[in-house]
Amino acid sequence: MAGVAGPGTGQGAAGGDGDDSLYPIAVLIDELRNEDVQLRLNSIKKLSTIALALGVERTRTELLPFLTDTIYDEDEVLLALAEQLGNFTGLVGGPDFAHCLLPPLESLATVEETVVRDKAVESLRQISQEHTPVALEAHFVPLVKRLASGDWFTSRTSACGLFSVCYPRASHAVKAEIRQHFRSLCSDDTPMVRRAAASKLGEFAKVLELDSVKSEIVPLFTNLASDEQDSVRLLAVEACVSIAQLLSEDDLEALVMPTLRQAAEDKSWRVRYMVADKFSELQKAVGPKITLNDLIPAFQNLLKDCEAEVRAAAAHKVKELCENLPMEGRETIIMNQILPYIKELVSDTNQHVKSALASVIMGLSTILGKGNTIEHLLPLFLAQLKDECPEVRLNIISNLDCVNEVIGIRQLSQSLLPAIVELAEDAKWRVRLAIIEYMPLLAGQLGVEFFDEKLNSLCMAWLVDHVHAIREAATHNLMKLVQKFGKEWAQNTIVPKVLVMANDPNYLHRMTTLFCINALSEACGQEITTKQMLPVVLKMARDQVANVRFNVAKSLQKIGPILDTDALQEEVKPVLQKLGQDEDVDVKYFAQEAISVVAQRLRKLDFPVKDSEEPSAPGADKNHFLRPRGPGEDAGKGPAYQLHVNTRDTLAQLEIAELVHFPQSRDYYPWI
């Protein structure tokens, strides 16, 4: 510390004057000592800038020793420091001096906070790649050994993540030492260390020679898989995937499979859960022969496990398991050894198990083909469509496209409709929302006739739901349906029903009419919008509720680009001008915004402005109400100030509402 704070003008100083050259490091020290955590954090994030100012030599001789001596801070500061040091190689002089970064990172790898240790290990792994083989053995390997033999478990857990990066480039004698240290950690007295070793066992096995894998890694795997702590045993299952990929089929059968069979029947449900969760990876690693002889029976046991979490995890893997089976004999294996257990899960007592199965079971139809799907799977689909749990029914409906490709959706239509109706009326609004999102897909598969007869009324009912998110989703749903079925269908089926809602006593439903018009206008085109929708919107401008009126202004702004110039000039503009004089400030604001958009469209179309529409104030030019006031114009005597802002920004709208002046006298609105 004294060396840092003291004067110095040696080689590598940032400037010619000694005091000036010390300024960056002095700022760092001051901020690191500051009581404010944020200041300390900011100083750490500026380390690269300060290192550049100091130069590579002073960074190595002053900055890094200082950082190494001051590893006693808040976790977020240490985390930032560990991350910064991982990218510091170029700032200390390149790969030849990468070992200078090891001391501070070694200290960070021993702290109590796991996140900081993990980040330090990540940076150490990164820096290890920049060491030459000689430097690796001279500096990095000793660091790993120190961490592996540390007194505190924190250092030993960090060491577990470093063996695999230094082993490949080490000499034969050093490799033996590294393997010995790893063996010691696998049998460490502290469960946390054994967990760390188990989590890195597969990674370490990949860089070892095959003989070492057989003679050393497999025994370690066997011991860890029978550890007294289930948190260690379940991590050994994960390592099994990597180890199995390295061994031949005969070695697998002799060395690994007895332990894996034991894990699949472990007394702890967490271990069995891990086997189920990693089942697809295990299946690919061990190959088809062992899969048929060992994994299929194990999978059957997992599907009927006493713990629901295990059954659910296994159910999630049903489709992947079947897809990965060898093509020859796959159908027979599924029908005889998998399907009977699936049928039992369809009526499982736990809804999470049934839901997990429903999310994948439809995918079996493409594997088993049309005949088997109709005979064996269709009854299961129909049973799940009638399940009391909404998530089960929803998962079936969301995967209907799989069945549609094989047998067509008509086979399900009779059971599909009651399930859809129940979901559409479910008490949980999120369930209702989910079924709305699948409605366009269902409509396309069922066809327009079936949809009009059975589902049209549901879509309209959603428009008056008491939850806004449902009404909004129903509006977007109508737009997608129009895009799918066409304008003529919309004109005859949807638009009349939407427009009737304009007379609904509930103002929220009247507003939904406007939202629907906004969404449908573009899909329906100019003719339908002008003849059917526009008159209703203009009529609603006289609504008693201000929220409806300002949404009328917003709707006219939205559909304006679709309308022709005659409708804009003769119908839309007068209504907007009248709304511009409304007693409600929000209605005024949105009316003025809509007026500006309409006028811009008219100008683009070179629509002539009538003399009677010109502002009557002396010296005023045409369309004066559309421009910002110039210097010297009185804000209190001019028309509304048109501001170009993002109208979605509520705060900006509030500020504009205070700035904009709307005179009460009609004299200032000569175009009305």
XYZ file of C-alpha atoms in Angstrom:
672
model
C 0.000 0.000 0.000
C 2.825 2.386 0.860
C 4.469 1.691 -2.450
C 1.264 2.652 -4.207
C 0.638 5.850 -2.343
C 4.213 7.042 -2.324
C 5.893 9.138 -5.021
C 7.325 7.402 -8.052
C 8.459 8.396 -11.492
C 9.868 5.103 -12.665
C 9.523 3.453 -16.040
C 5.901 3.030 -17.145
C 4.609 6.125 -15.365
C 1.572 7.714 -16.969
C 3.180 11.117 -17.284
C 6.475 12.904 -16.882
C 5.615 14.450 -13.549
C 5.618 11.918 -10.686
C 2.672 13.417 -8.796
C 0.518 13.605 -11.910
C 1.327 10.029 -12.835
C 0.053 8.840 -9.452
C -3.297 10.575 -9.786
C -5.259 7.687 -11.380
C -4.160 5.167 -8.744
C -4.814 7.740 -6.025
C -8.381 8.127 -7.305
C -8.793 4.357 -7.256
C -7.522 4.081 -3.688
C -9.735 6.926 -2.519
C -12.813 5.393 -4.096
C -12.004 1.912 -2.841
C -11.831 3.307 0.686
C -15.057 5.251 0.265
C -17.976 4.216 2.479
C -20.320 4.329 -0.512
C -20.479 0.838 -2.044
C -21.519 2.266 -5.403
C -18.377 4.405 -5.593
C -16.210 1.402 -4.797
C -18.059 -0.605 -7.428
C -17.589 2.162 -10.015
C -13.859 2.302 -9.292
C -13.544 -1.453 -9.872
C -15.371 -1.148 -13.187
C -12.828 1.519 -14.225
C -9.840 -0.733 -13.545
C -9.041 -1.198 -17.217
C -8.947 2.570 -17.770
C -6.697 3.081 -14.774
C -4.421 0.221 -15.867
C -4.044 1.832 -19.272
C -3.094 5.129 -17.636
C -0.532 3.462 -15.380
C 1.065 1.313 -18.041
C 1.753 -2.403 -17.959
C 4.714 -2.290 -15.556
C 3.066 -0.217 -12.843
C -0.125 -2.259 -13.267
C 1.888 -5.383 -12.465
C 4.027 -3.895 -9.674
C 1.539 -1.561 -7.959
C -2.094 -2.059 -9.006
C -2.296 -5.861 -8.780
C -0.495 -6.091 -5.391
C -2.813 -3.425 -4.060
C -5.884 -5.335 -5.273
C -4.541 -8.576 -3.825
C -4.073 -6.940 -0.418
C -7.551 -5.398 -0.339
C -9.822 -8.419 -0.925
C -12.247 -7.495 1.829
C -15.306 -5.827 0.396
C -18.978 -6.225 -0.445
C -19.779 -9.243 -2.583
C -20.934 -7.183 -5.570
C -17.599 -5.299 -5.595
C -15.631 -8.553 -5.434
C -17.804 -10.029 -8.188
C -17.028 -7.070 -10.459
C -13.315 -7.386 -9.623
C -13.268 -11.114 -10.478
C -14.958 -10.393 -13.793
C -12.575 -7.529 -14.678
C -9.429 -9.533 -13.968
C -10.440 -12.214 -16.439
C -9.909 -9.711 -19.285
C -6.750 -8.139 -17.896
C -4.073 -10.137 -19.721
C -3.418 -7.447 -22.319
C -3.156 -4.771 -19.632
C -0.329 -6.518 -17.765
C 1.864 -7.080 -20.818
C 0.293 -10.034 -22.611
C 0.456 -13.848 -22.127
C 4.042 -13.736 -20.868
C 2.830 -11.903 -17.765
C -0.574 -13.587 -17.352
C 0.680 -15.244 -14.160
C 0.644 -11.800 -12.481
C -3.157 -12.001 -12.413
C -3.216 -15.248 -10.437
C -2.658 -13.897 -6.870
C -5.766 -11.656 -6.696
C -7.912 -14.291 -8.410
C -6.610 -16.954 -6.034
C -7.754 -14.812 -3.120
C -11.158 -14.283 -4.734
C -11.500 -18.051 -5.286
C -11.415 -18.582 -1.512
C -14.096 -16.096 -0.398
C -17.292 -17.284 1.219
C -19.784 -16.030 -1.397
C -20.372 -18.740 -4.021
C -21.119 -16.335 -6.881
C -17.786 -14.551 -6.394
C -15.873 -17.847 -6.251
C -17.553 -19.091 -9.414
C -16.697 -15.893 -11.284
C -13.065 -16.071 -10.057
C -12.836 -19.685 -11.261
C -14.318 -18.649 -14.615
C -11.665 -15.923 -14.982
C -8.907 -18.341 -13.937
C -10.052 -20.842 -16.559
C -9.952 -18.076 -19.147
C -6.455 -16.957 -18.136
C -5.139 -20.533 -18.064
C -5.561 -20.722 -21.837
C -3.162 -17.790 -22.222
C -0.346 -19.473 -20.278
C 2.401 -21.270 -22.142
C 2.900 -24.923 -21.087
C 6.004 -23.908 -19.121
C 4.241 -21.004 -17.372
C 1.258 -23.258 -16.717
C 3.375 -25.715 -14.732
C 5.399 -22.963 -13.084
C 2.502 -20.780 -11.932
C -0.993 -22.157 -12.623
C -0.609 -25.767 -11.488
C 0.903 -24.708 -8.106
C -2.122 -22.427 -7.643
C -4.479 -25.350 -8.255
C -2.553 -27.485 -5.784
C -2.697 -24.755 -3.130
C -6.438 -24.372 -3.583
C -6.945 -28.166 -3.547
C -5.086 -28.513 -0.245
C -6.490 -25.372 1.401
C -7.760 -25.401 4.967
C -11.152 -23.963 4.090
C -13.652 -25.864 1.964
C -14.180 -22.746 -0.185
C -10.743 -23.049 -1.777
C -11.132 -26.794 -2.313
C -14.475 -26.372 -4.080
C -12.934 -23.745 -6.379
C -10.043 -26.073 -7.222
C -12.467 -28.659 -8.631
C -13.274 -26.403 -11.581
C -9.624 -25.881 -12.572
C -8.302 -29.428 -13.038
C -9.741 -29.937 -16.521
C -8.169 -26.765 -17.975
C -4.604 -27.423 -16.805
C -4.456 -31.230 -17.214
C -4.195 -31.525 -21.037
C -1.046 -29.374 -21.304
C 0.750 -30.681 -18.218
C 3.678 -33.098 -18.310
C 3.205 -36.789 -17.493
C 4.495 -36.453 -13.905
C 2.363 -33.380 -13.207
C -0.717 -35.127 -14.644
C -0.307 -37.875 -12.058
C -0.204 -35.258 -9.286
C -3.314 -33.537 -10.643
C -5.234 -36.824 -10.717
C -4.123 -37.553 -7.146
C -5.422 -34.170 -5.944
C -8.743 -34.736 -7.693
C -9.086 -38.171 -6.081
C -8.516 -36.576 -2.686
C -11.266 -34.025 -3.293
C -13.711 -36.747 -4.354
C -13.289 -38.338 -0.926
C -13.117 -35.071 1.021
C -14.727 -34.966 4.477
C -16.849 -31.941 3.529
C -20.013 -32.696 1.476
C -19.752 -29.349 -0.342
C -16.344 -30.327 -1.725
C -17.560 -33.767 -2.807
C -20.509 -32.073 -4.535
C -18.137 -29.758 -6.397
C -15.937 -32.704 -7.398
C -18.952 -34.729 -8.563
C -20.207 -31.809 -10.659
C -16.837 -31.597 -12.459
C -16.215 -35.352 -12.726
C -17.610 -35.684 -16.249
C -15.744 -32.625 -17.472
C -12.463 -33.936 -16.019
C -13.045 -37.394 -17.522
C -13.229 -35.910 -21.032
C -9.617 -34.653 -20.883
C -8.129 -37.825 -19.373
C -6.586 -40.750 -21.199
C -8.949 -43.704 -21.675
C -6.911 -45.943 -19.365
C -7.077 -43.331 -16.614
C -10.833 -43.045 -17.109
C -11.254 -46.780 -16.585
C -8.788 -47.129 -13.728
C -9.442 -43.916 -11.804
C -12.565 -42.013 -12.915
C -14.939 -44.995 -12.937
C -14.069 -45.974 -9.324
C -14.535 -42.337 -8.302
C -17.910 -42.303 -10.070
C -18.939 -45.493 -8.267
C -17.969 -44.063 -4.876
C -19.709 -40.733 -5.484
C -22.842 -42.499 -6.749
C -23.042 -44.356 -3.430
C -22.201 -41.321 -1.267
C -24.174 -40.860 1.948
C -25.378 -37.429 0.709
C -28.075 -37.571 -1.966
C -26.949 -34.160 -3.253
C -23.638 -35.824 -4.211
C -25.256 -38.950 -5.672
C -27.514 -36.994 -8.016
C -24.542 -35.045 -9.418
C -22.797 -38.351 -10.096
C -25.723 -39.263 -12.367
C -25.008 -36.155 -14.421
C -21.343 -37.196 -14.711
C -22.442 -40.613 -15.904
C -23.540 -39.121 -19.244
C -20.018 -37.824 -19.996
C -18.294 -40.995 -18.794
C -20.584 -43.263 -20.824
C -19.716 -41.378 -24.021
C -16.036 -42.295 -23.561
C -16.380 -46.051 -23.003
C -17.099 -48.970 -25.288
C -20.313 -50.957 -24.955
C -18.576 -53.821 -23.127
C -16.851 -51.455 -20.700
C -20.139 -49.675 -20.105
C -21.926 -52.902 -19.263
C -19.186 -53.978 -16.866
C -18.147 -50.676 -15.267
C -21.032 -48.187 -15.400
C -24.389 -49.914 -15.776
C -24.454 -51.579 -12.311
C -24.073 -48.133 -10.734
C -26.659 -46.567 -13.063
C -29.192 -49.299 -12.280
C -28.600 -48.617 -8.625
C -29.177 -44.861 -9.161
C -32.469 -45.514 -10.967
C -33.690 -47.333 -7.846
C -32.049 -44.993 -5.310
C -33.819 -44.494 -1.999
C -33.774 -40.704 -2.537
C -36.382 -39.372 -4.963
C -34.000 -36.555 -5.963
C -31.536 -39.065 -7.412
C -34.293 -40.913 -9.266
C -35.550 -37.560 -10.508
C -32.080 -36.768 -11.908
C -32.011 -40.128 -13.717
C -35.406 -39.342 -15.263
C -34.353 -35.800 -16.167
C -31.150 -36.982 -17.894
C -32.749 -40.036 -19.484
C -32.523 -38.892 -23.107
C -28.827 -38.021 -22.733
C -28.160 -41.367 -21.034
C -30.025 -43.201 -23.790
C -27.882 -41.584 -26.508
C -24.670 -42.208 -24.540
C -25.144 -45.929 -23.846
C -26.458 -46.946 -27.274
C -29.478 -48.963 -28.465
C -28.541 -52.407 -27.083
C -28.106 -51.296 -23.471
C -31.161 -49.054 -23.855
C -33.356 -52.041 -24.695
C -31.866 -54.318 -22.055
C -31.461 -51.893 -19.148
C -32.902 -48.426 -19.710
C -36.393 -49.401 -20.892
C -37.085 -51.427 -17.692
C -35.627 -48.582 -15.620
C -37.858 -46.099 -17.470
C -40.922 -48.232 -16.776
C -40.110 -48.086 -13.057
C -39.662 -44.309 -13.214
C -43.064 -43.911 -14.920
C -44.720 -45.685 -11.992
C -42.486 -44.182 -9.276
C -44.111 -43.459 -5.914
C -43.069 -39.757 -6.122
C -45.077 -37.518 -8.438
C -42.039 -35.349 -9.260
C -40.206 -38.393 -10.632
C -43.223 -39.559 -12.660
C -43.620 -36.046 -14.108
C -39.931 -35.859 -15.090
C -40.159 -39.284 -16.760
C -43.417 -38.337 -18.522
C -41.673 -35.299 -20.031
C -39.134 -37.648 -21.650
C -41.612 -40.090 -23.229
C -41.544 -38.533 -26.696
C -37.729 -38.119 -26.769
C -37.226 -41.705 -25.596
C -39.467 -43.025 -28.359
C -37.837 -40.841 -31.026
C -34.361 -42.072 -30.053
C -35.253 -45.744 -30.262
C -33.826 -47.615 -33.298
C -36.225 -47.549 -36.263
C -36.238 -51.318 -36.498
C -38.738 -52.624 -33.988
C -39.491 -49.166 -32.555
C -43.238 -49.427 -32.998
C -43.351 -52.814 -31.253
C -41.254 -51.605 -28.314
C -43.475 -48.548 -27.812
C -46.743 -50.466 -28.102
C -45.688 -53.307 -25.783
C -43.320 -51.709 -23.269
C -44.118 -47.970 -23.108
C -47.774 -47.439 -23.994
C -49.264 -49.532 -21.138
C -47.502 -47.275 -18.620
C -48.591 -44.137 -20.486
C -52.216 -45.252 -20.228
C -51.880 -45.446 -16.460
C -50.433 -41.907 -16.291
C -53.422 -40.474 -18.185
C -55.496 -41.109 -15.055
C -52.723 -40.254 -12.566
C -53.802 -38.677 -9.292
C -51.320 -35.797 -9.646
C -52.198 -32.998 -12.061
C -48.533 -32.117 -12.729
C -47.896 -35.643 -13.980
C -50.941 -35.535 -16.259
C -49.981 -32.085 -17.509
C -46.404 -33.208 -18.271
C -47.698 -36.194 -20.228
C -50.242 -34.076 -22.120
C -47.462 -31.750 -23.301
C -45.684 -34.585 -25.180
C -48.170 -37.400 -25.836
C -49.519 -35.831 -29.029
C -46.039 -36.135 -30.545
C -46.307 -39.937 -30.422
C -48.883 -39.857 -33.225
C -46.226 -38.979 -35.820
C -44.058 -41.870 -34.558
C -46.769 -44.547 -34.405
C -48.664 -43.621 -37.566
C -52.347 -43.259 -38.433
C -53.621 -46.728 -37.546
C -52.079 -46.943 -34.090
C -52.980 -43.330 -33.346
C -56.665 -43.900 -34.054
C -56.814 -47.214 -32.221
C -54.591 -46.561 -29.198
C -53.733 -42.876 -28.791
C -57.035 -41.259 -29.766
C -58.890 -42.628 -26.702
C -56.114 -41.186 -24.509
C -56.385 -37.778 -26.197
C -60.134 -37.760 -25.724
C -59.779 -38.705 -22.054
C -57.312 -35.885 -21.498
C -59.591 -33.386 -23.256
C -62.168 -34.207 -20.580
C -59.686 -33.995 -17.701
C -60.710 -31.864 -14.744
C -57.359 -30.025 -14.784
C -57.369 -27.075 -17.243
C -53.590 -27.309 -17.837
C -54.012 -30.870 -19.133
C -56.742 -29.861 -21.586
C -54.751 -26.819 -22.645
C -51.598 -28.847 -23.341
C -53.574 -31.209 -25.551
C -55.159 -28.367 -27.506
C -51.839 -26.553 -27.915
C -50.333 -29.601 -29.658
C -53.224 -30.430 -31.972
C -51.129 -29.741 -35.055
C -49.222 -33.023 -34.444
C -52.428 -35.069 -34.629
C -53.804 -33.004 -37.487
C -50.843 -34.051 -39.654
C -51.567 -37.752 -39.030
C -55.314 -38.307 -38.709
C -56.930 -34.890 -39.153
C -58.610 -32.918 -36.436
C -62.144 -34.042 -37.270
C -61.572 -37.228 -35.273
C -61.271 -35.049 -32.180
C -63.867 -32.423 -32.978
C -66.712 -33.886 -30.936
C -64.625 -34.021 -27.751
C -62.647 -30.931 -28.658
C -65.583 -28.562 -28.539
C -66.664 -29.229 -24.906
C -63.036 -28.930 -23.788
C -62.612 -25.604 -25.569
C -65.851 -24.267 -24.117
C -64.832 -25.238 -20.591
C -61.420 -23.612 -21.002
C -62.981 -20.516 -22.521
C -65.153 -20.129 -19.438
C -62.525 -21.192 -16.884
C -62.451 -19.189 -13.654
C -58.706 -18.501 -14.074
C -58.260 -15.679 -16.554
C -54.816 -16.928 -17.591
C -56.381 -20.182 -18.778
C -58.922 -18.212 -20.813
C -56.082 -16.119 -22.238
C -54.137 -19.211 -23.269
C -57.041 -20.752 -25.193
C -57.615 -17.471 -27.043
C -54.042 -17.601 -28.332
C -54.690 -21.027 -29.864
C -58.004 -20.079 -31.468
C -56.580 -18.983 -34.873
C -54.717 -22.323 -35.092
C -57.893 -24.232 -34.240
C -59.905 -22.180 -36.709
C -57.525 -22.978 -39.533
C -57.625 -26.701 -38.756
C -61.378 -26.980 -38.155
C -62.474 -24.840 -41.100
C -64.775 -21.836 -41.388
C -68.072 -23.749 -41.251
C -67.268 -25.597 -38.035
C -65.848 -22.401 -36.558
C -68.939 -20.317 -37.353
C -71.231 -22.973 -35.981
C -69.363 -23.863 -32.793
C -66.717 -21.276 -31.860
C -67.810 -17.905 -33.214
C -69.981 -17.147 -30.214
C -67.060 -17.872 -27.878
C -64.846 -15.354 -29.656
C -67.514 -12.690 -29.342
C -68.119 -13.507 -25.675
C -64.448 -12.863 -24.917
C -64.894 -9.275 -26.121
C -67.052 -8.528 -23.077
C -64.938 -10.403 -20.520
C -64.452 -8.586 -17.214
C -60.630 -8.824 -17.516
C -59.013 -6.249 -19.813
C -56.229 -8.622 -20.939
C -58.881 -11.058 -22.215
C -60.737 -8.333 -24.126
C -57.470 -7.132 -25.652
C -56.419 -10.649 -26.680
C -59.893 -11.291 -28.115
C -59.492 -8.165 -30.278
C -56.194 -9.407 -31.719
C -57.790 -12.833 -32.163
C -60.499 -11.351 -34.404
C -57.857 -9.672 -36.568
C -56.026 -13.003 -37.063
C -59.305 -14.757 -37.893
C -60.129 -12.142 -40.549
C -56.669 -12.589 -42.058
C -57.319 -16.345 -42.169
C -60.943 -16.379 -43.430
C -61.014 -13.192 -45.540
C -62.847 -9.852 -45.843
C -66.158 -11.256 -47.028
C -66.405 -13.520 -43.980
C -65.589 -10.578 -41.723
C -68.218 -8.362 -43.355
C -70.963 -10.952 -42.981
C -70.022 -12.582 -39.675
C -67.826 -10.457 -37.426
C -68.261 -6.766 -38.227
C -72.050 -6.605 -37.588
C -71.653 -8.244 -34.164
C -68.811 -5.907 -33.227
C -70.739 -2.790 -34.259
C -73.780 -3.794 -32.181
C -71.572 -3.438 -29.073
C -71.361 0.305 -29.735
C -74.784 0.609 -28.048
C -73.840 -1.491 -25.009
C -74.692 0.154 -21.649
C -71.209 -0.651 -20.321
C -68.706 1.961 -21.533
C -65.888 -0.608 -21.392
C -67.688 -2.692 -23.983
C -68.272 0.388 -26.146
C -64.530 1.055 -25.975
C -63.879 -2.541 -27.008
C -65.872 -1.794 -30.176
C -63.379 0.948 -30.995
C -60.417 -1.312 -30.265
C -61.880 -3.955 -32.595
C -62.366 -1.391 -35.341
C -58.744 -0.303 -34.934
C -57.592 -3.903 -35.351
C -60.001 -4.910 -38.128
C -59.845 -1.821 -40.341
C -56.571 -2.684 -42.027
C -57.537 -6.331 -42.578
C -61.002 -5.410 -43.887
C -59.885 -2.659 -46.266
C -61.194 0.759 -47.250
C -64.684 -0.098 -48.436
C -65.847 -1.987 -45.329
C -64.129 0.499 -43.020
C -65.735 3.544 -44.715
C -69.235 2.138 -45.182
C -69.731 0.083 -42.028
C -67.228 1.062 -39.348
C -66.731 4.808 -39.806
C -70.396 5.839 -39.201
C -70.369 3.982 -35.873
C -67.121 5.635 -34.783
C -68.443 9.106 -35.689
C -71.656 8.438 -33.802
C -69.682 7.456 -30.686
C -68.014 10.896 -30.677
C -71.163 12.079 -28.840
C -70.762 9.477 -26.076
C -71.276 10.768 -22.525
C -68.095 9.109 -21.206
C -64.877 11.027 -21.880
C -62.827 7.822 -22.144
C -64.966 6.721 -25.068
C -64.705 10.123 -26.769
C -60.923 10.338 -26.642
C -60.713 6.756 -27.900
C -62.893 7.882 -30.803
C -60.206 10.477 -31.592
C -57.514 7.802 -31.373
C -59.550 5.445 -33.591
C -60.049 8.146 -36.225
C -56.303 8.752 -36.173
C -55.703 4.992 -36.564
C -58.113 4.398 -39.452
C -57.349 7.742 -41.146
C -54.701 6.316 -43.515
C -57.233 3.736 -44.760
C -60.021 6.245 -45.559
C -60.312 8.232 -48.786
C -59.912 12.029 -48.880
C -63.639 12.761 -49.142
C -64.370 10.850 -45.933
C -61.477 12.544 -44.166
C -62.441 16.042 -45.226
C -66.216 15.835 -44.998
C -66.819 13.392 -42.132
C -63.723 12.854 -39.975
C -62.327 16.381 -39.808
C -65.500 18.130 -38.543
C -65.912 15.541 -35.775
C -62.310 15.909 -34.675
C -62.631 19.697 -34.669
C -65.663 19.410 -32.445
C -63.796 17.072 -30.103
C -60.998 19.656 -30.039
C -63.396 21.909 -28.116
C -64.428 19.200 -25.669
C -64.585 20.113 -21.991
C -62.261 17.190 -21.111
C -58.555 17.969 -21.470
C -57.663 14.410 -22.583
C -60.290 14.459 -25.315
C -58.897 17.805 -26.521
C -55.358 16.497 -26.557
C -56.072 13.330 -28.548
C -58.384 15.239 -30.904
C -55.602 17.729 -31.692
C -53.171 14.881 -32.241
C -55.598 13.174 -34.624
C -56.236 16.479 -36.459
C -52.527 16.846 -37.137
C -52.306 13.310 -38.601
C -55.391 13.825 -40.776
C -54.118 17.173 -42.042
C -50.716 15.686 -42.881
C -52.436 12.979 -44.920
C -54.516 15.580 -46.751
C -51.401 17.600 -47.534
C -49.627 14.503 -48.889
C -52.623 13.956 -51.188
C -52.476 17.687 -52.241
C -56.006 18.185 -51.013
C -56.869 21.932 -51.354
C -57.612 23.875 -48.183
C -60.776 25.954 -48.404
C -60.660 29.680 -47.667
C -63.258 29.256 -44.951
C -60.884 26.921 -43.186
C -58.056 29.432 -42.976
C -57.340 30.890 -39.546
C -58.877 34.350 -39.155
C -56.098 35.798 -37.021
C -54.110 38.563 -38.808
C -51.022 37.281 -40.567
C -51.916 33.620 -39.992
C -51.058 31.199 -42.753
C -52.919 28.128 -43.911
C -52.977 25.183 -41.513
C -51.656 27.502 -38.798
C -53.039 25.143 -36.194
C -50.543 22.507 -37.291
C -47.306 24.411 -36.692
C -45.413 25.349 -33.501
C -45.738 28.959 -32.434
C -42.892 31.213 -33.488
C -40.954 33.576 -31.223
C -43.144 36.263 -29.776
C -46.462 34.474 -30.269
C -48.628 34.542 -27.159
C -49.243 31.072 -25.817
C -52.533 32.253 -24.376
C -53.933 33.660 -27.606
C -52.909 31.079 -30.203
C -54.278 27.687 -31.076
C -53.037 24.462 -29.536
C -49.254 24.003 -29.762
C -48.560 20.891 -31.809
C -45.750 18.995 -30.073
C -44.077 15.993 -31.703
C -43.576 13.515 -28.864
C -44.091 9.862 -28.178
C -47.728 9.820 -27.116
C -47.250 6.516 -25.331
C -45.163 8.238 -22.701
C -47.635 9.028 -19.952
C -45.368 11.534 -18.223
C -44.789 13.349 -21.487
C -48.541 13.493 -22.037
C -49.057 15.022 -18.612
C -46.378 17.646 -19.284
C -47.913 18.478 -22.652
C -51.342 18.775 -21.082
C -49.958 21.518 -18.859
C -48.202 23.310 -21.732
C -50.945 23.221 -24.325
C -53.508 26.016 -24.193
C -56.989 25.382 -25.514
C -58.979 28.657 -25.793
C -62.650 28.413 -24.949
C -63.750 30.866 -27.593
C -64.730 29.487 -31.013
C -63.114 32.566 -32.559
C -59.767 30.820 -32.418
C -61.108 27.791 -34.283
C -62.322 29.323 -37.571
C -62.302 25.961 -39.325
C -65.088 24.614 -37.067
